Amino acid sequence: MALTFTEREFIPVLLGGDINVYSVARAFYEEYQVKSVAFGKYHTGPAFRSLMIDYRPNERIDTDEVFLPTVNAFAREHADKKIVLMGCGDAYVALIARAQDAGALEPNITAPYGPFELMDSCQKKEVFYQLCEKHGVPYPHTFTFTAAMAADPGTMAEALDGLDFPYPMILKPSDGIAYWEHPFATQQKAYTIGSREELESVIRDVYASGYTDDLIIQDRVPGNDEYMRVLTSYSDRTGKVRMMCLGHVLLEEHGPHAQGNHACIITEPNDELMGGVRELLEDLHFVGFSNFDVKYDERDGSFKFFDFNTRQGRSNYYVTGSGFNVARYVVEEYVYGRPFDPAFETAREEHLWTVVPRGVIRRYVKDPELRARALRLMREGRSVNPVFIKGDFTFNRWLRMVHTTLRHYKIFKQYYR
């Protein structure tokens, strides 16, 4: 079955080239039969050589001096169309939001983001935890470690002596955007720290890279991947939450740079969990997509919130696959100006999202009930791997995606414990 496209009043323009981009482009295609344009960095990834995406790589697209002229030139070339501009990574969202605040985008460009200052504040973890305190949203016991503490050995020792939660503990950057701008050999998305010696070593490595913001040292909530949840929300331009979709994570990825990325999710509602976050978002008048990592803590029966991502997550197709197409919310509001009907909705039906093969699910999902649910959904045709859609076939891309999928057998064998 070949893909067929329809001319619309708008063109989706996406920044990035990974599974996040491909998932959003797939949502646009499935809802409106439009081809997306994607500006990514490299000649690789799910978006590269996709028939559903006009993919245009440029290694400097994530810089102001390349991003703004590129996007504005495209908008001028298509002045008769509304350009729906979305970032599919934190740095890209920041570029768009700053440009929008400055009035630097062409008038036919629309982007579903609020003020950059609010977004930038929320994605910093210590600020998010302050918001959690205000709204009664649980989060792990946390200590904020500053660059000033690292600069003085005595102050560093005093701060770490005062930690009142046990090893292993979690260490991660407060500002993820700034952190990834300073790569180094041992860099990880988050660290599970087993000793004082390891903690000091990782702190030194992080600050030696040039990163200057805070680090978060955190109590490690016990439990494997199956204790995790992921929550995605959409808030309209007035700050009203219009959609929430909660997923129960069965597996995460475990390679050093992919650690914490979702690998297998079943949609699963929990109104109590979602309620506090809805209040938090509406109190902030937050605009656009938001994404939260959550973990069930069996010690007190609560769900602890880890992160506030001010964008749709890389696993966003779990939302679309559950019947809540992420492109539809943006287009209906920002292109067509239609009212939301219903005013608020949330996913209730089970659906499986996975980027790993059936054999990985069968072997590594530890809970028998969850494993059986996942395999049943696959048998019933209520599952999806977002990078494969009928009609989007070029041999090179198909081979790369199959290799990426099957490689999970090796990765899980090596890293998952």
Short mmCIF file of C-alpha atoms in Angstrom, two decimals:
data_model
loop_
_atom_site.label_atom_id
_atom_site.label_comp_id
_atom_site.label_asym_id
_atom_site.label_seq_id
_atom_site.Cartn_x
_atom_site.Cartn_y
_atom_site.Cartn_z
CA MET A 1 0.00 0.00 0.00
CA ALA A 2 1.57 3.29 -1.12
CA LEU A 3 1.32 6.45 0.94
CA THR A 4 -0.95 9.13 -0.55
CA PHE A 5 -0.79 12.78 0.44
CA THR A 6 -3.35 15.59 0.53
CA GLU A 7 -2.71 19.31 0.06
CA ARG A 8 -3.71 21.22 3.19
CA GLU A 9 -3.71 24.80 4.44
CA PHE A 10 -0.68 24.01 6.58
CA ILE A 11 2.71 22.29 6.48
CA PRO A 12 4.14 20.58 9.58
CA VAL A 13 7.79 21.55 10.11
CA LEU A 14 9.57 19.48 12.73
CA LEU A 15 13.03 19.90 14.26
CA GLY A 16 15.01 16.70 14.83
CA GLY A 17 15.40 13.30 13.19
CA ASP A 18 14.79 10.69 15.87
CA ILE A 19 11.81 8.55 16.86
CA ASN A 20 10.12 11.62 18.38
CA VAL A 21 10.11 13.35 14.99
CA TYR A 22 8.98 10.25 13.14
CA SER A 23 6.14 9.67 15.62
CA VAL A 24 4.86 13.25 15.30
CA ALA A 25 5.14 13.12 11.51
CA ARG A 26 3.23 9.84 11.53
CA ALA A 27 0.49 11.47 13.61
CA PHE A 28 0.22 14.35 11.11
CA TYR A 29 0.02 11.88 8.24
CA GLU A 30 -2.56 9.61 9.83
CA GLU A 31 -4.86 12.51 10.78
CA TYR A 32 -4.43 14.81 7.77
CA GLN A 33 -2.51 12.83 5.08
CA VAL A 34 0.16 15.54 4.94
CA LYS A 35 3.89 15.12 4.45
CA SER A 36 6.01 16.75 7.16
CA VAL A 37 9.25 18.63 6.60
CA ALA A 38 11.93 17.81 9.18
CA PHE A 39 15.19 19.68 9.75
CA GLY A 40 17.53 17.30 11.60
CA LYS A 41 21.26 17.11 12.19
CA TYR A 42 22.39 13.81 10.68
CA HIS A 43 21.87 11.49 7.71
CA THR A 44 20.43 8.79 9.97
CA GLY A 45 17.56 8.04 12.33
CA PRO A 46 13.94 6.98 11.66
CA ALA A 47 13.12 10.18 9.72
CA PHE A 48 16.02 9.81 7.25
CA ARG A 49 14.79 8.41 3.90
CA SER A 50 11.21 8.20 5.11
CA LEU A 51 8.64 8.69 2.32
CA MET A 52 6.38 10.38 4.87
CA ILE A 53 8.93 13.10 5.65
CA ASP A 54 10.89 15.60 3.58
CA TYR A 55 14.03 15.26 5.69
CA ARG A 56 16.69 17.97 5.38
CA PRO A 57 19.83 17.38 7.48
CA ASN A 58 22.14 20.14 8.67
CA GLU A 59 24.57 19.54 11.53
CA ARG A 60 24.14 23.10 12.79
CA ILE A 61 20.33 23.26 12.71
CA ASP A 62 20.31 23.39 16.52
CA THR A 63 22.07 26.79 16.53
CA ASP A 64 20.31 30.17 16.37
CA GLU A 65 22.36 31.32 13.40
CA VAL A 66 21.20 28.35 11.27
CA PHE A 67 17.80 27.48 12.73
CA LEU A 68 16.16 30.91 12.36
CA PRO A 69 17.20 31.72 8.76
CA THR A 70 16.38 28.14 7.69
CA VAL A 71 12.89 28.06 9.16
CA ASN A 72 12.03 31.61 8.11
CA ALA A 73 13.24 31.02 4.56
CA PHE A 74 11.04 27.94 4.33
CA ALA A 75 8.06 29.92 5.64
CA ARG A 76 8.61 32.67 3.04
CA GLU A 77 8.78 30.03 0.28
CA HIS A 78 5.35 28.84 1.43
CA ALA A 79 3.78 32.15 2.35
CA ASP A 80 0.32 30.89 1.38
CA LYS A 81 0.48 28.15 4.03
CA LYS A 82 0.39 28.09 7.81
CA ILE A 83 3.66 26.58 9.04
CA VAL A 84 3.10 24.44 12.14
CA LEU A 85 6.53 24.45 13.81
CA MET A 86 7.32 21.89 16.52
CA GLY A 87 10.52 20.90 18.28
CA CYS A 88 11.19 17.25 19.06
CA GLY A 89 13.89 17.73 21.68
CA ASP A 90 14.52 20.17 24.52
CA ALA A 91 17.09 22.27 22.67
CA TYR A 92 14.83 22.61 19.61
CA VAL A 93 11.84 23.64 21.72
CA ALA A 94 14.01 26.27 23.41
CA LEU A 95 15.10 27.68 20.03
CA ILE A 96 11.50 27.98 18.85
CA ALA A 97 10.15 29.46 22.08
CA ARG A 98 12.90 32.09 22.28
CA ALA A 99 12.38 33.08 18.64
CA GLN A 100 8.63 33.27 19.15
CA ASP A 101 9.02 35.49 22.23
CA ALA A 102 11.32 37.81 20.28
CA GLY A 103 8.86 38.09 17.37
CA ALA A 104 11.60 36.70 15.10
CA LEU A 105 9.47 34.08 13.32
CA GLU A 106 7.71 34.79 10.02
CA PRO A 107 4.02 35.71 10.52
CA ASN A 108 2.73 32.51 8.90
CA ILE A 109 4.60 30.36 11.45
CA THR A 110 2.65 29.08 14.45
CA ALA A 111 4.13 27.09 17.32
CA PRO A 112 2.32 25.53 20.31
CA TYR A 113 4.48 27.02 23.05
CA GLY A 114 4.12 29.55 25.83
CA PRO A 115 6.78 31.98 27.08
CA PHE A 116 10.33 30.60 27.04
CA GLU A 117 11.07 31.86 30.56
CA LEU A 118 8.27 29.71 32.02
CA MET A 119 9.25 26.65 29.99
CA ASP A 120 12.93 27.00 30.85
CA SER A 121 12.12 27.35 34.54
CA CYS A 122 9.86 24.29 34.62
CA GLN A 123 12.36 21.96 32.96
CA LYS A 124 14.88 22.71 35.71
CA LYS A 125 14.36 19.95 38.21
CA GLU A 126 14.73 21.91 41.44
CA VAL A 127 12.05 24.37 40.23
CA PHE A 128 9.76 21.49 39.30
CA TYR A 129 10.15 19.99 42.77
CA GLN A 130 9.17 23.33 44.32
CA LEU A 131 6.00 23.22 42.21
CA CYS A 132 5.39 19.66 43.38
CA GLU A 133 5.61 20.84 47.00
CA LYS A 134 3.04 23.57 46.33
CA HIS A 135 0.53 21.23 44.69
CA GLY A 136 1.04 18.12 46.81
CA VAL A 137 2.60 16.11 43.98
CA PRO A 138 4.99 13.50 45.45
CA TYR A 139 8.63 13.41 44.34
CA PRO A 140 11.74 11.59 45.62
CA HIS A 141 13.72 13.00 48.53
CA THR A 142 16.19 15.34 46.82
CA PHE A 143 19.35 17.35 47.47
CA THR A 144 20.46 20.12 45.09
CA PHE A 145 24.24 20.18 44.59
CA THR A 146 25.66 23.41 43.13
CA ALA A 147 28.75 24.20 41.09
CA ALA A 148 29.98 26.37 43.99
CA MET A 149 29.99 23.30 46.24
CA ALA A 150 32.10 21.41 43.71
CA ALA A 151 34.62 24.27 43.50
CA ASP A 152 35.69 23.93 47.14
CA PRO A 153 36.73 20.48 48.49
CA GLY A 154 35.70 21.31 52.04
CA THR A 155 32.26 22.57 51.04
CA MET A 156 31.78 19.56 48.77
CA ALA A 157 32.68 17.14 51.57
CA GLU A 158 30.35 18.90 54.01
CA ALA A 159 27.45 18.80 51.52
CA LEU A 160 27.90 15.12 50.73
CA ASP A 161 28.35 14.23 54.42
CA GLY A 162 24.89 15.68 55.01
CA LEU A 163 23.06 13.40 52.57
CA ASP A 164 20.41 11.53 54.51
CA PHE A 165 19.43 8.79 52.05
CA PRO A 166 21.30 5.57 51.29
CA TYR A 167 23.35 4.25 48.38
CA PRO A 168 22.59 3.45 45.67
CA MET A 169 21.31 6.93 44.90
CA ILE A 170 20.53 8.84 41.70
CA LEU A 171 22.52 11.75 40.27
CA LYS A 172 21.34 13.76 37.25
CA PRO A 173 21.64 17.29 35.85
CA SER A 174 19.08 19.89 36.78
CA ASP A 175 19.29 21.51 33.34
CA GLY A 176 19.31 18.77 30.71
CA ILE A 177 19.73 21.19 27.80
CA ALA A 178 22.93 22.72 29.21
CA TYR A 179 24.22 19.31 30.28
CA TRP A 180 24.16 17.78 26.78
CA GLU A 181 25.89 20.85 25.37
CA HIS A 182 29.04 19.68 27.22
CA PRO A 183 29.75 16.08 26.16
CA PHE A 184 32.36 13.95 27.93
CA ALA A 185 33.46 10.31 27.77
CA THR A 186 31.49 8.93 30.74
CA GLN A 187 28.37 11.05 30.20
CA GLN A 188 25.03 9.42 31.01
CA LYS A 189 21.47 10.68 31.08
CA ALA A 190 21.28 9.76 34.76
CA TYR A 191 23.63 7.90 37.10
CA THR A 192 22.93 5.21 39.67
CA ILE A 193 25.64 5.86 42.25
CA GLY A 194 26.83 3.01 44.47
CA SER A 195 29.39 4.69 46.72
CA ARG A 196 30.76 7.99 48.02
CA GLU A 197 33.89 7.54 45.90
CA GLU A 198 31.80 7.09 42.74
CA LEU A 199 29.62 10.08 43.62
CA GLU A 200 32.60 12.40 43.97
CA SER A 201 34.16 11.07 40.75
CA VAL A 202 31.01 11.62 38.68
CA ILE A 203 30.51 15.13 40.09
CA ARG A 204 34.08 16.04 39.14
CA ASP A 205 33.61 14.63 35.62
CA VAL A 206 30.39 16.57 35.06
CA TYR A 207 31.79 19.93 36.14
CA ALA A 208 35.09 19.36 34.34
CA SER A 209 33.07 19.18 31.10
CA GLY A 210 32.07 22.84 31.40
CA TYR A 211 28.56 22.30 32.78
CA THR A 212 27.85 25.01 35.39
CA ASP A 213 24.26 24.45 36.55
CA ASP A 214 23.07 22.38 39.52
CA LEU A 215 23.09 18.62 39.94
CA ILE A 216 20.25 16.70 41.54
CA ILE A 217 21.19 13.99 44.06
CA GLN A 218 18.14 11.90 44.80
CA ASP A 219 16.83 8.99 46.80
CA ARG A 220 16.55 5.98 44.49
CA VAL A 221 12.98 4.71 44.41
CA PRO A 222 13.26 0.89 44.46
CA GLY A 223 11.77 -1.31 41.77
CA ASN A 224 12.50 -2.28 38.18
CA ASP A 225 11.21 -0.78 34.93
CA GLU A 226 7.69 -2.07 35.58
CA TYR A 227 7.27 0.41 38.43
CA MET A 228 7.58 3.32 35.98
CA ARG A 229 4.78 5.40 34.45
CA VAL A 230 4.80 8.12 31.78
CA LEU A 231 2.25 10.94 31.62
CA THR A 232 1.67 13.15 28.57
CA SER A 233 -0.57 16.23 28.62
CA TYR A 234 -1.72 18.88 26.17
CA SER A 235 -2.61 22.37 27.40
CA ASP A 236 -4.28 24.91 25.12
CA ARG A 237 -3.06 28.47 24.63
CA THR A 238 -5.11 29.66 27.64
CA GLY A 239 -3.41 27.09 29.88
CA LYS A 240 -6.36 24.69 30.17
CA VAL A 241 -5.40 21.00 30.13
CA ARG A 242 -7.32 19.33 27.31
CA MET A 243 -5.81 15.85 27.23
CA MET A 244 -3.87 13.53 29.52
CA CYS A 245 -2.63 10.04 28.65
CA LEU A 246 -0.92 7.82 31.21
CA GLY A 247 1.20 4.85 30.24
CA HIS A 248 2.47 1.97 32.37
CA VAL A 249 6.09 1.35 31.39
CA LEU A 250 7.05 -2.32 31.12
CA LEU A 251 10.59 -1.86 29.83
CA GLU A 252 13.08 0.98 29.46
CA GLU A 253 16.25 1.08 27.39
CA HIS A 254 19.47 0.38 29.25
CA GLY A 255 22.41 1.45 27.09
CA PRO A 256 24.51 4.24 28.68
CA HIS A 257 23.15 7.09 26.53
CA ALA A 258 19.62 5.71 26.16
CA GLN A 259 19.09 4.82 29.81
CA GLY A 260 15.58 5.78 30.89
CA ASN A 261 14.13 5.98 27.38
CA HIS A 262 10.90 4.01 27.19
CA ALA A 263 10.91 0.72 25.28
CA CYS A 264 7.48 -0.79 26.02
CA ILE A 265 4.31 0.93 27.36
CA ILE A 266 0.70 -0.11 28.01
CA THR A 267 -1.85 2.71 28.24
CA GLU A 268 -3.39 2.67 31.72
CA PRO A 269 -5.50 5.44 33.35
CA ASN A 270 -5.13 6.67 36.94
CA ASP A 271 -7.31 9.71 37.70
CA GLU A 272 -5.80 10.34 41.13
CA LEU A 273 -2.25 10.44 39.77
CA MET A 274 -3.24 12.78 36.92
CA GLY A 275 -5.34 15.14 39.07
CA GLY A 276 -2.53 16.87 40.95
CA VAL A 277 -0.51 17.42 37.78
CA ARG A 278 -3.53 18.90 36.00
CA GLU A 279 -3.89 21.43 38.81
CA LEU A 280 -0.16 22.22 38.67
CA LEU A 281 -0.22 22.84 34.90
CA GLU A 282 -3.32 25.02 35.03
CA ASP A 283 -1.98 27.05 37.95
CA LEU A 284 1.11 27.79 35.85
CA HIS A 285 -0.96 28.56 32.72
CA PHE A 286 1.42 26.22 30.95
CA VAL A 287 0.93 25.97 27.16
CA GLY A 288 1.57 23.01 24.86
CA PHE A 289 2.67 19.44 25.46
CA SER A 290 4.19 18.31 28.74
CA ASN A 291 5.66 14.97 29.67
CA PHE A 292 6.41 13.48 33.09
CA ASP A 293 8.38 10.46 34.28
CA VAL A 294 6.81 8.84 37.34
CA LYS A 295 7.66 5.82 39.51
CA TYR A 296 5.54 3.87 41.94
CA ASP A 297 7.14 3.74 45.40
CA GLU A 298 6.04 0.58 47.19
CA ARG A 299 7.51 1.90 50.44
CA ASP A 300 4.65 4.37 50.90
CA GLY A 301 2.24 3.50 48.06
CA SER A 302 2.76 6.83 46.25
CA PHE A 303 3.71 7.75 42.68
CA LYS A 304 6.88 9.88 42.69
CA PHE A 305 7.40 12.41 39.89
CA PHE A 306 10.93 12.79 38.49
CA ASP A 307 10.91 15.22 35.55
CA PHE A 308 8.85 17.90 33.82
CA ASN A 309 9.61 17.83 30.07
CA THR A 310 8.13 20.85 28.31
CA ARG A 311 7.37 18.98 25.09
CA GLN A 312 5.93 15.70 23.86
CA GLY A 313 8.19 12.81 24.84
CA ARG A 314 10.14 10.62 22.43
CA SER A 315 7.59 7.85 23.09
CA ASN A 316 4.68 10.16 22.18
CA TYR A 317 3.18 7.69 19.73
CA TYR A 318 1.86 5.70 22.69
CA VAL A 319 -0.64 8.59 22.95
CA THR A 320 -1.55 8.62 19.24
CA GLY A 321 -1.74 4.82 19.17
CA SER A 322 -4.23 4.95 22.05
CA GLY A 323 -6.58 7.09 19.94
CA PHE A 324 -5.44 10.58 20.98
CA ASN A 325 -3.59 11.86 17.94
CA VAL A 326 -1.01 14.42 19.10
CA ALA A 327 -1.08 16.37 15.80
CA ARG A 328 -4.84 16.85 15.98
CA TYR A 329 -4.69 18.93 19.18
CA VAL A 330 -2.21 21.37 17.64
CA VAL A 331 -3.84 21.68 14.20
CA GLU A 332 -7.41 22.01 15.45
CA GLU A 333 -6.40 24.83 17.80
CA TYR A 334 -3.63 26.66 15.95
CA VAL A 335 -4.70 26.22 12.34
CA TYR A 336 -8.48 25.85 12.39
CA GLY A 337 -9.32 27.53 15.71
CA ARG A 338 -11.96 24.94 16.55
CA PRO A 339 -13.26 24.44 20.11
CA PHE A 340 -12.21 21.34 22.03
CA ASP A 341 -14.92 18.70 22.10
CA PRO A 342 -14.86 17.14 24.62
CA ALA A 343 -13.31 19.86 26.75
CA PHE A 344 -11.05 17.29 28.44
CA GLU A 345 -10.27 13.69 27.57
CA THR A 346 -8.04 10.91 28.77
CA ALA A 347 -7.13 7.48 27.44
CA ARG A 348 -9.07 4.58 28.98
CA GLU A 349 -8.47 1.65 26.60
CA GLU A 350 -5.45 -0.64 26.77
CA HIS A 351 -2.95 -0.27 23.93
CA LEU A 352 0.65 -1.44 23.62
CA TRP A 353 3.48 0.74 22.31
CA THR A 354 6.84 -0.97 21.82
CA VAL A 355 10.18 -0.49 20.10
CA VAL A 356 11.45 -3.93 21.13
CA PRO A 357 10.62 -7.33 19.61
CA ARG A 358 8.09 -9.75 21.10
CA GLY A 359 10.95 -11.97 22.29
CA VAL A 360 12.44 -9.17 24.43
CA ILE A 361 9.05 -8.59 26.05
CA ARG A 362 8.63 -12.30 26.70
CA ARG A 363 12.09 -12.64 28.20
CA TYR A 364 12.58 -9.41 30.18
CA VAL A 365 9.16 -8.26 31.46
CA LYS A 366 9.33 -9.84 34.90
CA ASP A 367 5.73 -9.54 36.12
CA PRO A 368 3.76 -12.49 34.63
CA GLU A 369 0.50 -10.53 34.50
CA LEU A 370 2.05 -7.55 32.71
CA ARG A 371 3.92 -9.83 30.33
CA ALA A 372 0.70 -11.70 29.50
CA ARG A 373 -1.18 -8.42 28.92
CA ALA A 374 1.49 -7.18 26.51
CA LEU A 375 1.59 -10.41 24.53
CA ARG A 376 -2.23 -10.54 24.42
CA LEU A 377 -2.40 -6.99 23.02
CA MET A 378 0.10 -7.98 20.33
CA ARG A 379 -2.02 -11.01 19.38
CA GLU A 380 -5.17 -8.86 19.27
CA GLY A 381 -3.57 -6.28 16.96
CA ARG A 382 -3.74 -3.57 19.61
CA SER A 383 -0.03 -2.77 19.53
CA VAL A 384 2.34 -0.66 17.47
CA ASN A 385 6.02 -0.11 16.81
CA PRO A 386 5.93 3.55 15.70
CA VAL A 387 8.80 3.37 13.21
CA PHE A 388 6.99 0.90 10.96
CA ILE A 389 3.94 2.01 8.92
CA LYS A 390 2.64 0.35 5.76
CA GLY A 391 3.68 2.25 2.67
CA ASP A 392 6.71 3.98 4.16
CA PHE A 393 9.26 1.63 2.63
CA THR A 394 12.70 2.35 1.30
CA PHE A 395 15.06 -0.59 1.61
CA ASN A 396 17.86 1.32 3.35
CA ARG A 397 15.53 2.78 5.99
CA TRP A 398 13.70 -0.53 6.52
CA LEU A 399 17.01 -2.34 7.03
CA ARG A 400 18.20 0.23 9.56
CA MET A 401 14.93 0.08 11.53
CA VAL A 402 14.91 -3.72 11.60
CA HIS A 403 18.53 -3.73 12.76
CA THR A 404 17.75 -1.16 15.49
CA THR A 405 14.78 -3.22 16.68
CA LEU A 406 16.59 -6.55 16.74
CA ARG A 407 19.66 -5.02 18.39
CA HIS A 408 17.60 -4.79 21.60
CA TYR A 409 18.21 -8.51 22.14
CA LYS A 410 21.93 -7.78 22.53
CA ILE A 411 21.44 -4.57 24.55
CA PHE A 412 19.07 -6.13 27.07
CA LYS A 413 21.30 -9.18 27.47
CA GLN A 414 24.28 -6.94 28.17
CA TYR A 415 22.71 -4.23 30.39
CA TYR A 416 19.38 -5.29 31.90
CA ARG A 417 19.59 -6.77 35.39
#
